[in-house]
């Protein structure tokens, strides 16, 4: 069957608002052509991020009512701890309010000046938390992972030769741990193979280094392994997930992605010494070790989300519907990062708008064009986001991140249609200049002018 069927029916609806073109022209001018400064109510289809934007199930909402709000030892905490132990095999589970809180605790303990932390590609909060301690964050994804049109089934893989070279150059004593991000968010949501994770484990064993996962999208990654890796297709996603976690000494997780909740995070550890020190920091800034900055109801919803995310009907629909958007755009001649990743489609904006040079922000011009034409919100990942330091980013991209279980296939058809219409009239996309910018992280608040 060709039709992608959502493996759920809809029990609660939330209206979204159609705006007129005139309204959107005014809203764009008022927001100084920065889509972060537009109210969500004025967006028809919001593809800004897949983080914390998913829809919860009826069982998760039932869990919200069941939540035990006791300060210490709440029943909801034990429900979550049991689920995560069963899913990952990790004995020590620390709850946090989101992924970056787990990163902050971990790197406060193992980071510091002179340290070097390798990863396939550090996510921006991971990098920021590492650098905040004075340590250095190094990206070692394979070469294919850096090229938009290079096809590779596991474009998120770590370059094992480069990892070993880095360990030898820096000296193993300067490397507190090796990290791998699954799926590789900053590299287009591309998966990492089980074989590659085993290779990283072997190198870590050889140099006696801990191996940590940034496991925000562990279930999507496991699904790709089942689909693409030799000998894995007859195994269940749960088995593959367990294999992945069994390789690691620890993991940081944002539950806002594959936890299928709107807020929450986890830090998983094996080393008891590290657990004791992490518990101390957890209590210092997040909360007691049985709630970690969350309400009891959040823990309950998370426990259920981590169960639902490994259902194979869900993962088939999830990955296939993202792939479908990518296929249709490619068929229309629009270059995307290939093959499509798990949670998002990344459009090559320089290819889309060749008449706009990087210093006139082709990605931002496309983001503005999509909103103007169809009320769709996407995000620029190019010279606006990364160009402030004066270094040119490798690619000018626009990311369409797909929230989990929120939009139907007809919403996606509308998005595809709109992008293709903008592409046919791409000569009308207008270059931009920056009218004002803050000293750092300018993409959130910069003001633009259309030229
Ligand atoms: C979202 C994300 C994080 C950070 O999680 P938050 O919940 O946003 O703090 C870390 N790593 C990756 C790969 C992510 O996608």
PDB file of N, CA and C in Angstrom, residues 347-411:
ATOM      1  N   UNK A 347      16.349  21.573   3.412  1.00  0.00           N
ATOM      2  CA  UNK A 347      16.430  22.043   2.030  1.00  0.00           C
ATOM      3  C   UNK A 347      17.749  22.789   1.831  1.00  0.00           C
ATOM      4  N   UNK A 348      18.405  22.510   0.695  1.00  0.00           N
ATOM      5  CA  UNK A 348      19.617  23.238   0.319  1.00  0.00           C
ATOM      6  C   UNK A 348      19.175  24.592  -0.250  1.00  0.00           C
ATOM      7  N   UNK A 349      19.262  25.629   0.576  1.00  0.00           N
ATOM      8  CA  UNK A 349      18.706  26.934   0.199  1.00  0.00           C
ATOM      9  C   UNK A 349      19.552  27.634  -0.863  1.00  0.00           C
ATOM     10  N   UNK A 350      20.841  27.318  -0.903  1.00  0.00           N
ATOM     11  CA  UNK A 350      21.692  27.946  -1.924  1.00  0.00           C
ATOM     12  C   UNK A 350      21.327  27.418  -3.306  1.00  0.00           C
ATOM     13  N   UNK A 351      20.980  26.144  -3.362  1.00  0.00           N
ATOM     14  CA  UNK A 351      20.526  25.558  -4.618  1.00  0.00           C
ATOM     15  C   UNK A 351      19.138  26.089  -4.977  1.00  0.00           C
ATOM     16  N   UNK A 352      18.317  26.303  -3.968  1.00  0.00           N
ATOM     17  CA  UNK A 352      16.936  26.772  -4.159  1.00  0.00           C
ATOM     18  C   UNK A 352      16.935  28.201  -4.704  1.00  0.00           C
ATOM     19  N   UNK A 353      17.787  29.047  -4.158  1.00  0.00           N
ATOM     20  CA  UNK A 353      17.811  30.469  -4.521  1.00  0.00           C
ATOM     21  C   UNK A 353      19.226  30.885  -4.926  1.00  0.00           C
ATOM     22  N   UNK A 354      19.679  30.414  -6.102  1.00  0.00           N
ATOM     23  CA  UNK A 354      21.070  30.688  -6.492  1.00  0.00           C
ATOM     24  C   UNK A 354      21.351  32.169  -6.730  1.00  0.00           C
ATOM     25  N   UNK A 355      20.258  32.967  -6.899  1.00  0.00           N
ATOM     26  CA  UNK A 355      20.479  34.403  -7.157  1.00  0.00           C
ATOM     27  C   UNK A 355      20.800  35.180  -5.882  1.00  0.00           C
ATOM     28  N   UNK A 356      20.711  34.504  -4.717  1.00  0.00           N
ATOM     29  CA  UNK A 356      20.994  35.210  -3.456  1.00  0.00           C
ATOM     30  C   UNK A 356      22.308  34.693  -2.868  1.00  0.00           C
ATOM     31  N   UNK A 357      23.325  35.552  -2.771  1.00  0.00           N
ATOM     32  CA  UNK A 357      24.615  35.099  -2.219  1.00  0.00           C
ATOM     33  C   UNK A 357      24.504  34.879  -0.701  1.00  0.00           C
ATOM     34  N   UNK A 358      25.412  34.059  -0.142  1.00  0.00           N
ATOM     35  CA  UNK A 358      25.354  33.748   1.293  1.00  0.00           C
ATOM     36  C   UNK A 358      25.239  34.996   2.176  1.00  0.00           C
ATOM     37  N   UNK A 359      25.917  36.087   1.798  1.00  0.00           N
ATOM     38  CA  UNK A 359      25.876  37.279   2.661  1.00  0.00           C
ATOM     39  C   UNK A 359      24.537  38.013   2.589  1.00  0.00           C
ATOM     40  N   UNK A 360      23.660  37.549   1.681  1.00  0.00           N
ATOM     41  CA  UNK A 360      22.290  38.098   1.617  1.00  0.00           C
ATOM     42  C   UNK A 360      21.275  37.046   2.085  1.00  0.00           C
ATOM     43  N   UNK A 361      21.769  35.988   2.718  1.00  0.00           N
ATOM     44  CA  UNK A 361      20.961  35.040   3.479  1.00  0.00           C
ATOM     45  C   UNK A 361      19.884  34.290   2.675  1.00  0.00           C
ATOM     46  N   UNK A 362      20.304  33.417   1.755  1.00  0.00           N
ATOM     47  CA  UNK A 362      19.323  32.658   0.954  1.00  0.00           C
ATOM     48  C   UNK A 362      18.388  31.800   1.811  1.00  0.00           C
ATOM     49  N   UNK A 363      18.893  31.246   2.917  1.00  0.00           N
ATOM     50  CA  UNK A 363      18.048  30.417   3.787  1.00  0.00           C
ATOM     51  C   UNK A 363      16.952  31.253   4.442  1.00  0.00           C
ATOM     52  N   UNK A 364      17.332  32.404   4.966  1.00  0.00           N
ATOM     53  CA  UNK A 364      16.346  33.274   5.604  1.00  0.00           C
ATOM     54  C   UNK A 364      15.330  33.767   4.563  1.00  0.00           C
ATOM     55  N   UNK A 365      15.804  34.047   3.336  1.00  0.00           N
ATOM     56  CA  UNK A 365      14.894  34.490   2.268  1.00  0.00           C
ATOM     57  C   UNK A 365      13.857  33.403   1.976  1.00  0.00           C
ATOM     58  N   UNK A 366      14.273  32.151   2.008  1.00  0.00           N
ATOM     59  CA  UNK A 366      13.340  31.045   1.770  1.00  0.00           C
ATOM     60  C   UNK A 366      12.358  30.893   2.943  1.00  0.00           C
ATOM     61  N   UNK A 367      12.870  31.017   4.160  1.00  0.00           N
ATOM     62  CA  UNK A 367      12.004  30.937   5.343  1.00  0.00           C
ATOM     63  C   UNK A 367      10.916  32.025   5.264  1.00  0.00           C
ATOM     64  N   UNK A 368      11.327  33.244   4.900  1.00  0.00           N
ATOM     65  CA  UNK A 368      10.368  34.355   4.756  1.00  0.00           C
ATOM     66  C   UNK A 368       9.389  34.048   3.621  1.00  0.00           C
ATOM     67  N   UNK A 369       9.911  33.538   2.509  1.00  0.00           N
ATOM     68  CA  UNK A 369       9.068  33.227   1.346  1.00  0.00           C
ATOM     69  C   UNK A 369       8.012  32.171   1.656  1.00  0.00           C
ATOM     70  N   UNK A 370       8.381  31.163   2.454  1.00  0.00           N
ATOM     71  CA  UNK A 370       7.432  30.094   2.806  1.00  0.00           C
ATOM     72  C   UNK A 370       6.319  30.617   3.708  1.00  0.00           C
ATOM     73  N   UNK A 371       6.680  31.487   4.618  1.00  0.00           N
ATOM     74  CA  UNK A 371       5.654  32.050   5.499  1.00  0.00           C
ATOM     75  C   UNK A 371       4.737  32.979   4.701  1.00  0.00           C
ATOM     76  N   UNK A 372       5.347  33.800   3.876  1.00  0.00           N
ATOM     77  CA  UNK A 372       4.570  34.776   3.090  1.00  0.00           C
ATOM     78  C   UNK A 372       3.576  34.030   2.185  1.00  0.00           C
ATOM     79  N   UNK A 373       4.028  32.962   1.557  1.00  0.00           N
ATOM     80  CA  UNK A 373       3.188  32.266   0.588  1.00  0.00           C
ATOM     81  C   UNK A 373       2.130  31.380   1.252  1.00  0.00           C
ATOM     82  N   UNK A 374       2.503  30.728   2.367  1.00  0.00           N
ATOM     83  CA  UNK A 374       1.611  29.672   2.853  1.00  0.00           C
ATOM     84  C   UNK A 374       1.443  29.605   4.367  1.00  0.00           C
ATOM     85  N   UNK A 375       2.025  30.531   5.114  1.00  0.00           N
ATOM     86  CA  UNK A 375       1.861  30.517   6.572  1.00  0.00           C
ATOM     87  C   UNK A 375       2.632  29.395   7.255  1.00  0.00           C
ATOM     88  N   UNK A 376       3.654  28.860   6.567  1.00  0.00           N
ATOM     89  CA  UNK A 376       4.470  27.764   7.129  1.00  0.00           C
ATOM     90  C   UNK A 376       5.704  28.367   7.806  1.00  0.00           C
ATOM     91  N   UNK A 377       6.032  27.857   9.004  1.00  0.00           N
ATOM     92  CA  UNK A 377       7.244  28.337   9.685  1.00  0.00           C
ATOM     93  C   UNK A 377       8.321  27.271   9.665  1.00  0.00           C
ATOM     94  N   UNK A 378       9.446  27.608   9.059  1.00  0.00           N
ATOM     95  CA  UNK A 378      10.629  26.734   9.058  1.00  0.00           C
ATOM     96  C   UNK A 378      11.770  27.508   9.722  1.00  0.00           C
ATOM     97  N   UNK A 379      12.947  26.927   9.757  1.00  0.00           N
ATOM     98  CA  UNK A 379      14.059  27.638  10.406  1.00  0.00           C
ATOM     99  C   UNK A 379      15.320  27.597   9.532  1.00  0.00           C
ATOM    100  N   UNK A 380      16.021  28.726   9.499  1.00  0.00           N
ATOM    101  CA  UNK A 380      17.273  28.824   8.759  1.00  0.00           C
ATOM    102  C   UNK A 380      18.400  28.190   9.555  1.00  0.00           C
ATOM    103  N   UNK A 381      19.212  27.367   8.863  1.00  0.00           N
ATOM    104  CA  UNK A 381      20.419  26.821   9.495  1.00  0.00           C
ATOM    105  C   UNK A 381      21.546  27.101   8.513  1.00  0.00           C
ATOM    106  N   UNK A 382      22.056  28.295   8.568  1.00  0.00           N
ATOM    107  CA  UNK A 382      23.073  28.696   7.593  1.00  0.00           C
ATOM    108  C   UNK A 382      23.791  29.938   8.083  1.00  0.00           C
ATOM    109  N   UNK A 383      23.943  30.917   7.184  1.00  0.00           N
ATOM    110  CA  UNK A 383      24.756  32.092   7.512  1.00  0.00           C
ATOM    111  C   UNK A 383      24.168  32.964   8.614  1.00  0.00           C
ATOM    112  N   UNK A 384      22.834  32.950   8.768  1.00  0.00           N
ATOM    113  CA  UNK A 384      22.280  33.733   9.879  1.00  0.00           C
ATOM    114  C   UNK A 384      22.670  33.069  11.197  1.00  0.00           C
ATOM    115  N   UNK A 385      22.462  31.745  11.276  1.00  0.00           N
ATOM    116  CA  UNK A 385      22.706  31.028  12.527  1.00  0.00           C
ATOM    117  C   UNK A 385      24.194  30.923  12.861  1.00  0.00           C
ATOM    118  N   UNK A 386      25.011  30.679  11.837  1.00  0.00           N
ATOM    119  CA  UNK A 386      26.423  30.364  12.116  1.00  0.00           C
ATOM    120  C   UNK A 386      27.419  31.394  11.610  1.00  0.00           C
ATOM    121  N   UNK A 387      26.951  32.414  10.889  1.00  0.00           N
ATOM    122  CA  UNK A 387      27.887  33.316  10.213  1.00  0.00           C
ATOM    123  C   UNK A 387      28.377  34.483  11.050  1.00  0.00           C
ATOM    124  N   UNK A 388      27.922  34.581  12.304  1.00  0.00           N
ATOM    125  CA  UNK A 388      28.228  35.779  13.084  1.00  0.00           C
ATOM    126  C   UNK A 388      29.717  35.894  13.402  1.00  0.00           C
ATOM    127  N   UNK A 389      30.378  34.745  13.545  1.00  0.00           N
ATOM    128  CA  UNK A 389      31.803  34.767  13.876  1.00  0.00           C
ATOM    129  C   UNK A 389      32.652  35.070  12.645  1.00  0.00           C
ATOM    130  N   UNK A 390      32.000  35.204  11.486  1.00  0.00           N
ATOM    131  CA  UNK A 390      32.748  35.520  10.270  1.00  0.00           C
ATOM    132  C   UNK A 390      33.125  34.296   9.462  1.00  0.00           C
ATOM    133  N   UNK A 391      32.927  33.081  10.026  1.00  0.00           N
ATOM    134  CA  UNK A 391      33.232  31.876   9.257  1.00  0.00           C
ATOM    135  C   UNK A 391      31.980  31.425   8.508  1.00  0.00           C
ATOM    136  N   UNK A 392      32.165  31.013   7.258  1.00  0.00           N
ATOM    137  CA  UNK A 392      31.023  30.586   6.448  1.00  0.00           C
ATOM    138  C   UNK A 392      30.614  29.177   6.844  1.00  0.00           C
ATOM    139  N   UNK A 393      29.322  28.912   7.011  1.00  0.00           N
ATOM    140  CA  UNK A 393      28.882  27.539   7.296  1.00  0.00           C
ATOM    141  C   UNK A 393      29.064  26.671   6.054  1.00  0.00           C
ATOM    142  N   UNK A 394      29.150  25.341   6.270  1.00  0.00           N
ATOM    143  CA  UNK A 394      29.378  24.418   5.151  1.00  0.00           C
ATOM    144  C   UNK A 394      28.210  24.454   4.163  1.00  0.00           C
ATOM    145  N   UNK A 395      26.993  24.635   4.658  1.00  0.00           N
ATOM    146  CA  UNK A 395      25.818  24.627   3.788  1.00  0.00           C
ATOM    147  C   UNK A 395      24.833  25.699   4.236  1.00  0.00           C
ATOM    148  N   UNK A 396      24.053  26.198   3.274  1.00  0.00           N
ATOM    149  CA  UNK A 396      22.936  27.107   3.590  1.00  0.00           C
ATOM    150  C   UNK A 396      21.682  26.249   3.593  1.00  0.00           C
ATOM    151  N   UNK A 397      21.173  25.927   4.791  1.00  0.00           N
ATOM    152  CA  UNK A 397      20.044  25.007   4.878  1.00  0.00           C
ATOM    153  C   UNK A 397      18.813  25.671   5.484  1.00  0.00           C
ATOM    154  N   UNK A 398      17.657  25.118   5.113  1.00  0.00           N
ATOM    155  CA  UNK A 398      16.401  25.448   5.796  1.00  0.00           C
ATOM    156  C   UNK A 398      15.828  24.140   6.312  1.00  0.00           C
ATOM    157  N   UNK A 399      15.555  24.081   7.612  1.00  0.00           N
ATOM    158  CA  UNK A 399      15.058  22.841   8.204  1.00  0.00           C
ATOM    159  C   UNK A 399      13.539  22.881   8.386  1.00  0.00           C
ATOM    160  N   UNK A 400      12.903  21.805   7.909  1.00  0.00           N
ATOM    161  CA  UNK A 400      11.483  21.588   8.168  1.00  0.00           C
ATOM    162  C   UNK A 400      11.426  20.447   9.171  1.00  0.00           C
ATOM    163  N   UNK A 401      11.284  20.781  10.462  1.00  0.00           N
ATOM    164  CA  UNK A 401      11.244  19.733  11.494  1.00  0.00           C
ATOM    165  C   UNK A 401       9.793  19.305  11.677  1.00  0.00           C
ATOM    166  N   UNK A 402       9.575  18.008  11.777  1.00  0.00           N
ATOM    167  CA  UNK A 402       8.204  17.510  11.792  1.00  0.00           C
ATOM    168  C   UNK A 402       7.815  17.056  13.202  1.00  0.00           C
ATOM    169  N   UNK A 403       6.903  17.796  13.832  1.00  0.00           N
ATOM    170  CA  UNK A 403       6.442  17.399  15.176  1.00  0.00           C
ATOM    171  C   UNK A 403       5.833  15.998  15.135  1.00  0.00           C
ATOM    172  N   UNK A 404       5.936  15.278  16.252  1.00  0.00           N
ATOM    173  CA  UNK A 404       5.466  13.888  16.279  1.00  0.00           C
ATOM    174  C   UNK A 404       3.956  13.793  16.503  1.00  0.00           C
ATOM    175  N   UNK A 405       3.263  13.092  15.618  1.00  0.00           N
ATOM    176  CA  UNK A 405       1.830  12.768  15.724  1.00  0.00           C
ATOM    177  C   UNK A 405       0.927  14.002  15.687  1.00  0.00           C
ATOM    178  N   UNK A 406       1.423  15.118  15.124  1.00  0.00           N
ATOM    179  CA  UNK A 406       0.674  16.379  15.167  1.00  0.00           C
ATOM    180  C   UNK A 406      -0.035  16.675  13.842  1.00  0.00           C
ATOM    181  N   UNK A 407       0.688  16.513  12.741  1.00  0.00           N
ATOM    182  CA  UNK A 407       0.130  16.844  11.434  1.00  0.00           C
ATOM    183  C   UNK A 407      -0.178  15.563  10.659  1.00  0.00           C
ATOM    184  N   UNK A 408      -1.204  15.652   9.801  1.00  0.00           N
ATOM    185  CA  UNK A 408      -1.608  14.494   9.004  1.00  0.00           C
ATOM    186  C   UNK A 408      -0.929  14.550   7.638  1.00  0.00           C
ATOM    187  N   UNK A 409      -1.165  13.510   6.850  1.00  0.00           N
ATOM    188  CA  UNK A 409      -0.543  13.495   5.534  1.00  0.00           C
ATOM    189  C   UNK A 409      -1.058  14.643   4.659  1.00  0.00           C
ATOM    190  N   UNK A 410      -2.311  15.077   4.849  1.00  0.00           N
ATOM    191  CA  UNK A 410      -2.765  16.201   4.011  1.00  0.00           C
ATOM    192  C   UNK A 410      -2.086  17.514   4.419  1.00  0.00           C
ATOM    193  N   UNK A 411      -1.747  17.650   5.700  1.00  0.00           N
ATOM    194  CA  UNK A 411      -0.929  18.805   6.079  1.00  0.00           C
ATOM    195  C   UNK A 411       0.411  18.762   5.334  1.00  0.00           C
TER     196      UNK A 411
END
